[in-house]
DNA sequence: GTGAAAGCGCTAACAA
DNA sequence: TTGTTAGCGCTTTCAC
């Protein structure tokens, strides 16, 4: 029914091979034949069959992206960065929303051995390092965004958790706070751990004793943050500031504070991480650490595409992007400030 | 290098056809052979080659989704609905973020004739009806979410713009408002038009004269909403309430009000549309119309998959889902209300 | 610079 | 119930 490459070839009076060369702009075709073929292609409204091309060339020009929840702004922005770079390099992006279900992530990884994708980008905290190595060991191309992994061969893109966490906590200390709580994500997440490290470094540098009872984990989501905040306040150990390992959990902290009549920032200063779009609309606007989400997505997509095309010879496969502390009203109480940031 | 179906066949002592049958669980295989083959597949860690399968079967089990911006919560939630249904039916989803660029949307539509996708879901206000018909006329399967199109053959999923807009405006009238402004999206969008229709119906039903000068368009985004709001207030024609055709523009309205010292809801009641996640965190929380975004995505994906598998015989291809007015503080000023909704 | 021919890995029609 | 066989539509040697 549809036109194939032989039909175009016949009409143009050339061989299928030549049409193929034109299509993939090989340098070995005369300008004249090329023009002719292009014209026939246009006339016949010919479209190459993707699957045939993929089967023959053994590449799909498709990248998969696994995220826990596309609805969370942090992941959506990363995907956007990936998509834009992919589009510029004529790659497609298959989106794999794991719905926070590890089984679903494992199944989606299967796209690699099925050769439905040429590479996979993981933006998920769930998959164990070993599950990832299973694939990289077989030569599959995998990139990781926003989390650390103990394997220097895998390209990974992240920010400096320790560094920005220390800055965030030192900002709170600079505001006069001494009782500062820390809320992490999953207990076993390397990100959580590194952010805690930064927190402790700041405390230590200012000779503030570290209180384990002022620490809790909120699973990186709103509900978890809410519940962790309730546990923290239940303890009756006073604290005047809290450093929360991501903005989603900070939403839960806001909710808990509202319910308990704790005023932000008068009674409690709050600093989050991610600079989700939502944070600047909160009341008060939330201080947070900008994560260059779009840039991380775009960079990782570019690196993987370069690797697949053998344009990537760099030894260093770990890319650390700078992140910036954004101070808003949630951590800085001033009467003279405008109503919103 | 990798195992193919013949390798499995050989090892299992059967023909490739039988292995294929097992893989696609055809009913014509003995339990015994099936078990045997499955075991060999497991042993050899065999994974079928997606492109070969696609080429032979002429289906990709992949759906494309075109959205203007995956970062906008409205679109992200729809995608999530599509992705979940697709996953349940063993389909993949290719995400096409057009970045609000019509050229990019046109190019992504090319995935259809390239047979890189079996169907395409459009969630974009940009593409002209004719551009869509170009593809449907050639037999390509296309579904549309959240906008109207003048062609009953194309499956489309939407909410009843006229109905919910009328409800929203009548809510404002019920609060005692008479000078009510309307902010639409693109001037030529059918959604904008239908929401205006609902607005006018409500006004007419309550014998409130319709003032064209209390209408403007804000292009469905925050900046557009901000600018449209400035134009409206510049006119010096008083209004005490505004019905805004989506939440993104309402963010712009909030910003303009803040700058001009207009208090919400005391000086101006605001109602938006979409119930983006962000709205309930605004100060004051924004009244809005819930759009069942996830449900629309899931429903459309299901319908298209049914159509592709000939399980869909229904004549009616327009699905209208109910939407619900959510009243929060931005349109209802009460001293006794809790700080946030 | 161009063409002929082989084959990528699978499925489906037909035969057994 | 199972096997044989012929392609799906393209790219890519290898000749010319």
XYZ file of C-alpha atoms (C1' of nucleotides) in Angstrom:
714
model
C 0.000 0.000 0.000
C 2.647 2.466 1.062
C 5.590 3.412 -1.105
C 8.861 1.702 -0.410
C 12.383 2.530 -1.291
C 12.238 0.376 -4.468
C 9.260 2.359 -5.734
C 11.147 5.576 -5.317
C 14.193 4.014 -6.954
C 12.213 2.855 -9.967
C 10.531 6.215 -10.485
C 13.825 8.035 -10.147
C 15.576 5.631 -12.456
C 18.192 4.695 -9.871
C 18.820 1.788 -7.519
C 17.430 1.458 -4.003
C 20.987 1.790 -2.765
C 21.237 5.260 -4.215
C 17.962 6.336 -2.679
C 19.193 5.030 0.633
C 22.378 7.048 0.235
C 20.410 10.184 -0.451
C 18.221 9.531 2.566
C 21.202 9.183 4.854
C 23.029 11.952 3.073
C 26.041 9.965 2.121
C 28.736 12.016 0.393
C 29.009 9.584 -2.493
C 26.075 10.893 -4.506
C 26.138 13.461 -7.272
C 24.335 16.694 -6.541
C 22.258 16.018 -9.598
C 21.078 12.487 -8.684
C 20.486 13.700 -5.196
C 18.206 16.500 -6.335
C 16.362 14.165 -8.630
C 15.780 11.567 -5.925
C 14.740 14.172 -3.399
C 12.188 15.482 -5.839
C 10.688 12.048 -6.458
C 10.576 11.413 -2.711
C 8.656 14.628 -2.317
C 6.335 13.809 -5.199
C 5.563 10.335 -3.931
C 5.300 11.483 -0.347
C 7.661 8.688 0.607
C 8.442 8.002 4.263
C 11.093 5.474 5.264
C 9.871 2.646 7.427
C 11.368 3.086 10.884
C 11.372 -0.586 11.884
C 13.091 -1.733 8.681
C 15.734 0.898 9.128
C 16.210 -0.082 12.745
C 16.444 -3.780 12.013
C 19.018 -3.288 9.310
C 21.113 -0.650 11.041
C 20.740 -2.091 14.525
C 20.055 1.280 16.082
C 16.764 2.852 17.037
C 17.812 6.428 17.614
C 15.678 6.210 20.721
C 16.579 6.869 24.323
C 14.543 5.644 27.271
C 14.149 7.623 30.487
C 13.053 6.043 33.739
C 11.582 8.385 36.349
C 9.575 7.589 39.477
C 6.814 10.087 38.697
C 6.562 12.367 35.738
C 4.137 14.550 37.680
C 6.825 15.681 40.058
C 8.249 18.893 38.643
C 11.819 17.828 39.332
C 11.547 14.882 36.957
C 9.447 16.666 34.358
C 12.121 19.331 33.942
C 14.868 16.771 33.566
C 12.824 14.977 30.927
C 12.336 18.257 29.142
C 16.097 18.768 28.984
C 16.591 15.263 27.648
C 13.832 15.611 25.098
C 15.127 18.869 23.717
C 18.665 17.630 23.256
C 17.411 14.359 21.796
C 15.251 16.194 19.309
C 18.157 18.369 18.231
C 20.176 15.215 17.564
C 17.241 13.464 15.882
C 16.653 11.013 18.667
C 13.315 10.013 20.130
C 12.569 9.627 23.831
C 10.530 6.847 25.388
C 9.170 7.831 28.725
C 9.089 5.257 31.479
C 7.119 6.419 34.502
C 7.714 3.801 37.141
C 5.027 5.126 39.460
C 7.491 4.603 42.283
C 7.319 0.871 41.659
C 10.671 -0.889 41.473
C 9.185 -3.836 39.496
C 8.085 -1.446 36.808
C 11.574 0.024 36.613
C 13.067 -3.417 36.218
C 10.646 -4.222 33.441
C 11.419 -0.985 31.645
C 15.113 -1.767 31.792
C 14.220 -4.672 29.537
C 13.900 -2.209 26.658
C 17.683 -2.339 26.512
C 18.165 -6.070 25.714
C 15.083 -5.920 23.482
C 16.917 -3.238 21.562
C 13.863 -1.015 21.694
C 16.169 1.787 22.862
C 19.825 2.504 22.201
C 20.410 3.862 25.691
C 18.646 4.411 28.970
C 18.780 7.343 31.341
C 17.937 6.580 34.948
C 16.565 9.282 37.191
C 15.447 7.028 39.934
C 16.548 6.450 43.478
C 15.061 2.962 43.658
C 17.153 0.734 41.445
C 19.973 -0.908 43.328
C 23.428 -0.358 41.897
C 23.687 -4.068 41.091
C 20.530 -4.053 38.976
C 22.114 -1.309 36.920
C 25.439 -3.096 36.547
C 23.634 -6.158 35.185
C 22.973 -4.120 32.094
C 26.114 -2.040 31.798
C 28.176 -5.215 32.193
C 26.517 -6.558 29.040
C 27.533 -3.446 27.158
C 24.256 -1.583 27.340
C 24.546 2.177 27.516
C 23.120 3.681 30.672
C 23.380 7.166 32.144
C 22.390 8.305 35.601
C 21.081 11.657 36.713
C 20.907 13.089 40.201
C 22.256 10.229 42.192
C 25.592 8.662 42.871
C 26.650 5.139 41.995
C 29.847 3.323 42.834
C 31.137 2.720 39.326
C 33.224 5.230 37.516
C 32.500 3.773 34.073
C 28.860 4.846 34.078
C 28.230 8.435 32.982
C 26.547 10.294 35.765
C 25.400 13.849 36.213
C 24.743 15.397 39.589
C 25.229 18.362 41.831
C 27.533 18.573 44.804
C 25.255 17.500 47.639
C 27.773 18.053 50.395
C 28.756 21.481 49.185
C 25.335 23.017 48.670
C 23.941 21.450 51.831
C 26.714 23.006 53.814
C 25.947 26.376 52.230
C 22.258 26.019 52.997
C 22.848 25.157 56.633
C 25.447 27.879 57.036
C 22.877 30.320 55.738
C 20.567 29.208 58.562
C 23.374 29.511 61.077
C 24.069 32.979 59.701
C 20.481 33.876 60.520
C 21.240 33.086 64.149
C 19.839 29.584 64.295
C 21.546 26.968 66.472
C 18.872 24.277 66.832
C 18.644 23.107 63.254
C 16.860 19.919 62.254
C 17.596 17.802 59.204
C 15.041 15.875 57.163
C 16.444 13.335 54.694
C 14.787 11.235 51.993
C 15.165 7.462 51.972
C 17.507 6.359 54.688
C 19.641 4.398 52.232
C 19.816 7.001 49.502
C 23.287 8.288 48.807
C 21.843 11.736 48.173
C 20.256 11.785 51.599
C 23.500 10.725 53.094
C 25.581 13.328 51.294
C 23.166 16.098 52.194
C 23.382 15.009 55.779
C 27.144 15.128 55.487
C 26.972 18.753 54.342
C 24.634 19.557 57.199
C 26.996 18.025 59.710
C 29.988 19.762 58.197
C 28.305 23.126 58.632
C 27.320 22.375 62.202
C 30.767 21.168 63.086
C 32.457 24.186 61.503
C 30.420 26.385 63.799
C 30.887 24.225 66.864
C 27.217 23.390 67.103
C 26.616 20.015 68.689
C 24.935 17.440 66.493
C 21.683 16.040 67.888
C 20.557 12.747 66.328
C 17.065 13.355 67.659
C 16.745 16.342 65.352
C 16.999 14.088 62.312
C 14.352 12.156 60.468
C 13.604 10.777 57.005
C 10.609 11.687 54.880
C 10.983 9.518 51.754
C 11.348 12.486 49.414
C 7.605 13.083 49.079
C 4.989 15.374 50.564
C 3.274 12.809 52.743
C 6.566 11.511 54.061
C 7.686 15.053 54.855
C 4.463 15.734 56.696
C 4.753 12.636 58.815
C 8.428 13.155 59.551
C 7.681 16.707 60.669
C 5.007 15.468 63.060
C 7.465 12.975 64.531
C 10.044 15.723 64.982
C 7.690 18.111 66.765
C 6.302 15.296 68.898
C 9.695 14.895 70.511
C 9.380 18.274 72.204
C 12.990 19.051 71.519
C 13.017 22.644 70.383
C 14.414 23.629 66.998
C 14.121 26.935 65.174
C 15.158 25.886 61.689
C 15.034 22.843 59.452
C 16.979 21.825 56.364
C 14.791 19.571 54.235
C 16.425 17.370 51.591
C 13.881 18.229 48.902
C 11.018 20.628 48.180
C 8.362 17.933 48.018
C 8.979 17.083 51.668
C 9.017 20.807 52.465
C 5.394 20.946 51.277
C 4.624 18.405 53.972
C 6.520 20.483 56.509
C 4.428 23.534 55.571
C 1.267 21.531 56.031
C 2.314 20.230 59.437
C 3.307 23.714 60.546
C -0.014 25.166 59.480
C -1.871 22.528 61.464
C 0.227 23.061 64.555
C 0.215 26.854 64.409
C 3.947 27.032 63.806
C 4.700 30.212 61.877
C 7.257 30.196 59.051
C 9.753 31.830 59.330
C 9.023 33.449 62.717
C 8.899 30.183 64.665
C 10.682 27.991 62.161
C 12.983 28.746 59.252
C 12.780 26.260 56.378
C 15.166 25.563 53.505
C 14.436 22.961 50.818
C 16.233 21.534 47.803
C 15.333 21.485 44.078
C 13.760 24.870 43.409
C 10.583 23.314 42.127
C 8.455 25.842 40.340
C 5.904 25.616 43.111
C 8.260 26.932 45.782
C 8.131 30.552 44.793
C 4.341 30.591 44.983
C 4.222 29.175 48.501
C 3.394 31.382 51.393
C 5.960 32.264 52.499
C 8.056 31.550 49.407
C 10.444 28.717 50.168
C 14.196 29.135 50.314
C 15.712 26.310 48.367
C 18.710 25.078 46.416
C 18.441 25.383 42.665
C 19.160 22.128 40.866
C 19.913 22.682 37.190
C 17.395 20.050 36.174
C 17.003 20.997 32.553
C 20.757 21.334 32.118
C 21.402 17.949 33.722
C 18.909 16.274 31.397
C 20.317 17.944 28.308
C 23.915 17.248 29.270
C 23.279 13.585 29.960
C 21.411 13.101 26.696
C 24.242 14.755 24.816
C 26.928 12.667 26.494
C 25.114 9.414 25.802
C 24.537 10.319 22.168
C 28.206 11.196 21.849
C 29.186 7.894 23.392
C 26.910 6.001 21.020
C 28.463 7.782 18.072
C 31.988 7.344 19.364
C 32.500 11.067 19.705
C 33.163 10.775 23.383
C 36.703 9.981 24.421
C 36.832 11.721 27.756
C 37.962 9.602 30.656
C 35.926 11.524 33.173
C 32.344 10.386 33.136
C 31.131 12.148 36.248
C 29.706 15.600 35.664
C 29.059 17.803 38.639
C 27.051 20.916 37.919
C 26.970 23.885 40.243
C 23.829 24.595 42.203
C 22.864 27.845 43.807
C 21.176 28.702 47.080
C 18.009 30.741 46.583
C 17.036 32.670 49.664
C 13.366 33.520 50.042
C 11.158 34.477 52.971
C 10.909 31.041 54.558
C 14.364 31.390 56.045
C 14.716 35.120 56.458
C 12.228 37.126 58.419
C 12.231 40.823 57.647
C 9.380 43.223 58.246
C 10.432 45.482 55.410
C 10.309 42.784 52.756
C 7.684 42.751 50.018
C 4.775 40.365 50.580
C 6.174 37.769 48.222
C 9.472 36.920 46.568
C 26.492 -11.918 19.167
C 23.104 -11.988 20.800
C 20.852 -15.017 20.764
C 18.142 -15.130 18.173
C 14.972 -17.071 17.907
C 16.660 -19.809 15.818
C 19.207 -20.377 18.556
C 16.461 -20.880 21.075
C 14.617 -23.138 18.637
C 17.666 -25.284 18.069
C 18.425 -25.657 21.762
C 14.816 -26.478 22.541
C 14.581 -28.935 19.683
C 11.660 -27.131 18.067
C 11.152 -24.759 15.149
C 11.461 -20.983 15.301
C 7.738 -20.785 14.626
C 7.016 -22.643 17.828
C 9.248 -20.379 19.842
C 7.470 -17.417 18.303
C 4.134 -18.931 19.270
C 5.262 -19.359 22.839
C 6.516 -15.808 22.918
C 3.192 -14.441 21.725
C 1.309 -16.944 23.791
C -0.605 -18.509 21.011
C -3.053 -21.135 22.181
C -1.777 -23.717 19.716
C 1.139 -24.920 21.794
C 1.243 -27.844 24.171
C 1.775 -26.985 27.786
C 4.786 -29.232 27.680
C 6.560 -27.664 24.694
C 5.697 -24.279 26.080
C 7.339 -25.004 29.407
C 10.378 -26.424 27.665
C 10.780 -23.412 25.403
C 10.236 -20.983 28.255
C 12.933 -22.728 30.213
C 15.446 -22.509 27.367
C 14.583 -18.841 26.879
C 15.312 -18.265 30.511
C 18.531 -20.252 30.371
C 19.819 -18.457 27.313
C 18.618 -15.078 28.569
C 16.964 -14.557 25.214
C 15.291 -11.232 24.395
C 13.301 -10.791 21.196
C 14.552 -8.069 18.888
C 11.977 -5.275 18.903
C 12.739 -3.922 15.430
C 12.491 -7.337 13.774
C 9.193 -7.954 15.455
C 7.923 -4.558 14.432
C 9.011 -4.929 10.843
C 7.386 -8.274 10.464
C 4.186 -7.544 12.346
C 3.856 -3.963 11.137
C 3.032 -2.686 14.576
C 5.264 -0.986 17.069
C 3.088 -1.137 20.168
C 4.113 2.453 20.664
C 1.966 5.546 21.055
C 3.246 9.072 20.556
C 1.999 12.011 22.601
C 2.432 15.593 21.491
C 2.248 18.240 24.215
C 3.316 21.887 24.145
C 5.296 21.687 27.368
C 5.770 18.699 29.591
C 6.690 21.013 32.433
C 3.184 22.348 32.695
C 1.402 20.229 35.254
C -1.727 19.956 33.135
C 0.154 18.117 30.395
C 2.329 16.066 32.717
C -0.746 14.592 34.385
C -2.337 13.695 31.076
C 0.874 11.999 30.005
C 0.898 10.074 33.240
C -2.594 8.775 32.534
C -1.573 7.745 29.031
C 1.616 6.106 30.217
C -0.075 4.042 32.879
C -2.761 2.705 30.575
C -0.199 2.064 27.848
C 1.993 0.132 30.257
C -0.933 -1.984 31.391
C -1.623 -2.878 27.756
C 2.061 -3.411 26.980
C 2.464 -0.312 24.871
C 5.304 2.170 24.989
C 4.928 5.947 24.923
C 7.096 8.325 22.945
C 6.986 11.770 24.367
C 6.945 14.695 21.977
C 7.424 18.020 23.736
C 6.843 20.647 21.095
C 8.154 23.485 23.245
C 5.199 25.499 22.010
C 6.651 25.381 18.517
C 4.207 24.406 15.762
C 7.046 23.312 13.420
C 8.172 20.818 16.001
C 4.655 19.439 16.282
C 4.445 19.012 12.523
C 7.730 17.165 12.496
C 6.655 14.873 15.310
C 3.496 14.018 13.411
C 5.866 12.461 10.894
C 6.335 9.554 13.301
C 3.003 8.314 11.985
C 3.919 7.844 8.281
C 7.355 6.608 9.360
C 5.494 3.961 11.317
C 7.570 4.722 14.374
C 4.305 4.838 16.331
C 0.989 3.067 15.859
C -1.033 6.052 16.995
C -0.613 9.604 18.124
C -2.356 11.492 20.892
C -2.515 15.245 20.472
C -2.784 17.476 23.499
C -1.951 20.654 21.739
C -3.898 23.772 20.918
C -1.582 24.778 18.078
C -2.104 22.299 15.271
C -4.741 23.454 12.842
C -7.584 21.009 12.258
C -6.476 20.597 8.640
C -2.969 19.504 9.633
C -4.555 16.779 11.708
C -6.924 15.646 8.952
C -3.963 15.237 6.591
C -2.998 12.261 8.697
C -6.349 10.847 9.671
C -7.395 10.956 6.012
C -4.533 8.613 5.218
C -5.759 6.169 7.815
C -3.416 7.091 10.637
C -4.831 6.747 14.108
C -4.989 9.981 16.032
C -6.703 10.924 19.267
C -7.245 14.354 20.706
C -7.418 15.422 24.322
C -8.771 18.617 25.772
C -9.753 20.430 22.670
C -12.507 20.276 20.141
C -12.135 19.531 16.442
C -14.762 19.593 13.743
C -14.653 15.975 12.709
C -16.704 13.322 14.402
C -14.519 10.449 13.190
C -11.561 11.394 15.363
C -11.711 10.126 18.948
C -11.634 13.046 21.272
C -11.792 13.401 25.004
C -12.729 16.621 26.704
C -14.774 18.249 29.401
C -17.866 20.341 28.876
C -16.404 23.837 28.627
C -19.731 25.614 28.364
C -21.230 23.780 31.288
C -18.454 24.155 33.825
C -17.760 27.749 32.826
C -21.354 28.607 33.419
C -21.160 26.957 36.850
C -17.981 28.835 37.702
C -19.422 32.203 36.738
C -22.704 31.479 38.488
C -20.706 30.755 41.610
C -19.205 34.237 41.336
C -22.636 35.751 40.756
C -23.867 33.853 43.792
C -21.161 35.596 45.811
C -22.760 38.898 44.858
C -20.508 39.856 41.968
C -21.957 41.686 38.962
C -18.866 43.152 37.286
C -17.151 39.964 36.214
C -14.267 39.922 33.751
C -13.309 37.033 31.471
C -9.793 36.075 30.433
C -9.503 33.614 27.551
C -6.514 31.785 26.060
C -5.719 32.078 22.384
C -8.359 34.110 20.603
C -8.901 31.337 18.054
C -8.962 28.387 20.420
C -12.262 26.560 20.530
C -11.790 26.012 24.245
C -11.459 29.723 24.849
C -14.547 30.291 22.819
C -16.616 27.671 24.595
C -15.553 28.911 28.005
C -16.586 32.385 26.946
C -19.901 30.939 25.852
C -20.476 29.495 29.329
C -19.519 32.817 30.875
C -21.988 34.668 28.686
C -24.720 32.138 29.345
C -24.356 32.671 33.082
C -24.379 36.440 32.718
C -27.409 36.363 30.480
C -29.332 34.011 32.782
C -28.896 36.553 35.552
C -29.645 39.573 33.382
C -26.177 40.981 33.772
C -25.142 43.062 30.771
C -22.152 41.762 28.872
C -19.245 44.233 28.596
C -16.744 43.431 25.817
C -14.233 45.693 27.504
C -14.092 43.259 30.443
C -12.671 40.563 28.183
C -9.118 39.833 27.169
C -6.916 36.940 26.070
C -3.823 35.712 27.859
C -2.497 32.897 25.637
C -2.975 30.242 28.329
C 0.330 30.969 30.081
C 1.517 32.896 33.114
C 3.122 35.789 31.254
C 0.124 36.178 28.973
C -2.191 36.197 31.973
C -0.084 38.826 33.697
C -0.123 41.107 30.682
C -3.805 40.639 30.007
C -4.543 41.513 33.628
C -2.546 44.729 33.338
C -4.480 45.656 30.205
C -7.759 44.997 31.981
C -6.942 47.126 35.014
C -5.541 49.887 32.813
C -8.963 50.426 31.365
C -10.229 51.753 34.687
C -13.512 49.932 34.262
C -14.269 48.447 37.647
C -14.707 44.700 38.088
C -14.842 42.696 41.302
C -14.334 39.206 39.936
C -12.599 37.469 37.077
C -13.044 34.079 35.463
C -9.736 32.967 34.005
C -9.694 30.226 31.359
C -6.793 28.348 32.953
C -4.718 28.243 36.122
C -1.463 29.201 34.428
C -2.934 32.561 33.487
C -4.355 32.891 36.992
C -0.759 32.828 38.268
C -0.162 35.912 36.136
C -3.302 37.505 37.526
C -2.046 36.898 41.075
C 1.260 38.517 40.198
C -0.396 41.579 38.659
C -2.696 41.940 41.647
C 0.195 41.758 44.074
C 2.018 44.482 42.214
C -1.025 46.713 42.071
C -2.087 46.156 45.650
C -5.300 44.444 44.621
C -6.305 42.026 47.371
C -7.686 38.590 46.538
C -10.513 37.923 47.277
C -11.441 41.157 49.079
C -10.972 43.400 46.039
C -11.103 40.753 43.366
C -12.462 37.227 43.319
C -10.618 34.840 41.006
C -11.622 31.490 39.555
C -9.342 29.479 37.279
C -9.551 26.240 35.330
C -7.548 22.971 35.502
C -6.920 22.429 39.213
C -3.183 22.321 38.719
C -1.454 20.983 41.783
C 0.018 24.400 42.427
C -3.358 26.086 42.946
C -4.009 24.772 46.415
C -0.668 26.087 47.658
C -1.270 29.624 46.411
C -2.113 32.349 48.815
C -5.033 32.536 48.825
C -5.723 29.069 47.440
C -7.260 29.403 44.002
C -10.798 28.361 43.203
C -10.687 26.369 40.008
C -12.402 23.781 37.875
C -11.046 20.270 38.198
C -10.136 18.733 34.863
C -9.793 14.963 35.112
C -6.425 15.057 33.409
C -5.207 11.626 34.395
C -8.540 10.069 33.516
C -8.626 11.774 30.134
C -5.157 10.510 29.308
C -5.935 6.979 30.405
C -9.280 6.903 28.628
C -7.837 8.153 25.352
C -4.978 5.670 25.449
C -7.433 2.866 26.100
C -9.759 3.899 23.287
C -6.937 4.136 20.775
C -5.546 0.766 21.771
C -9.025 -0.724 21.452
C -9.412 0.822 18.019
C -6.056 -0.555 16.920
C -7.053 -4.000 18.087
C -10.519 -3.781 16.575
C -12.160 -4.021 19.955
C -13.843 -0.694 19.512
C -17.131 -0.684 17.660
C -18.798 2.286 19.275
C -20.071 4.932 16.912
C -19.627 7.716 19.397
C -16.043 8.857 19.465
C -16.449 11.948 21.564
C -16.002 11.406 25.271
C -17.038 14.165 27.602
C -15.939 13.722 31.179
C -17.498 15.602 34.044
C -15.513 18.308 35.742
C -16.133 19.753 39.136
C -15.918 23.260 40.524
C -13.533 23.503 43.453
C -14.214 26.482 45.639
C -11.287 27.841 47.636
C -10.528 31.178 49.257
C -9.784 33.151 46.098
C -13.478 33.482 45.346
C -15.056 33.349 48.752
C -14.052 35.732 51.479
C -14.975 34.600 54.942
C -13.348 35.729 58.156
C -14.093 32.464 59.908
C -12.344 30.293 57.350
C -9.168 28.432 58.154
C -5.980 30.038 56.879
C -5.738 27.703 53.905
C -7.976 25.298 51.967
C 29.349 7.308 -8.291
C 26.181 3.569 -8.800
C 23.951 -1.159 -8.789
C 23.160 -6.161 -7.369
C 22.382 -9.016 -3.838
C 22.448 -10.607 0.720
C 20.490 -10.457 5.092
C 19.058 -7.893 9.771
C 15.437 -11.291 13.266
C 11.149 -12.076 13.384
C 6.001 -13.817 12.121
C 2.393 -15.934 9.410
C 0.640 -18.682 5.623
C 0.645 -22.962 4.369
C 1.755 -27.725 4.603
C 2.287 -31.725 7.180
C 0.114 -29.274 17.250
C 4.316 -28.301 14.760
C 7.677 -27.185 10.857
C 8.947 -24.974 6.367
C 9.306 -21.080 3.917
C 8.875 -16.593 2.376
C 9.172 -12.162 3.144
C 8.570 -7.339 6.110
C 11.744 -2.648 3.987
C 15.789 -1.189 4.547
C 21.329 -0.771 4.468
C 25.651 -2.279 3.115
C 29.262 -4.863 1.391
C 31.184 -5.858 -2.945
C 31.563 -5.436 -7.650
C 31.617 -2.476 -11.626
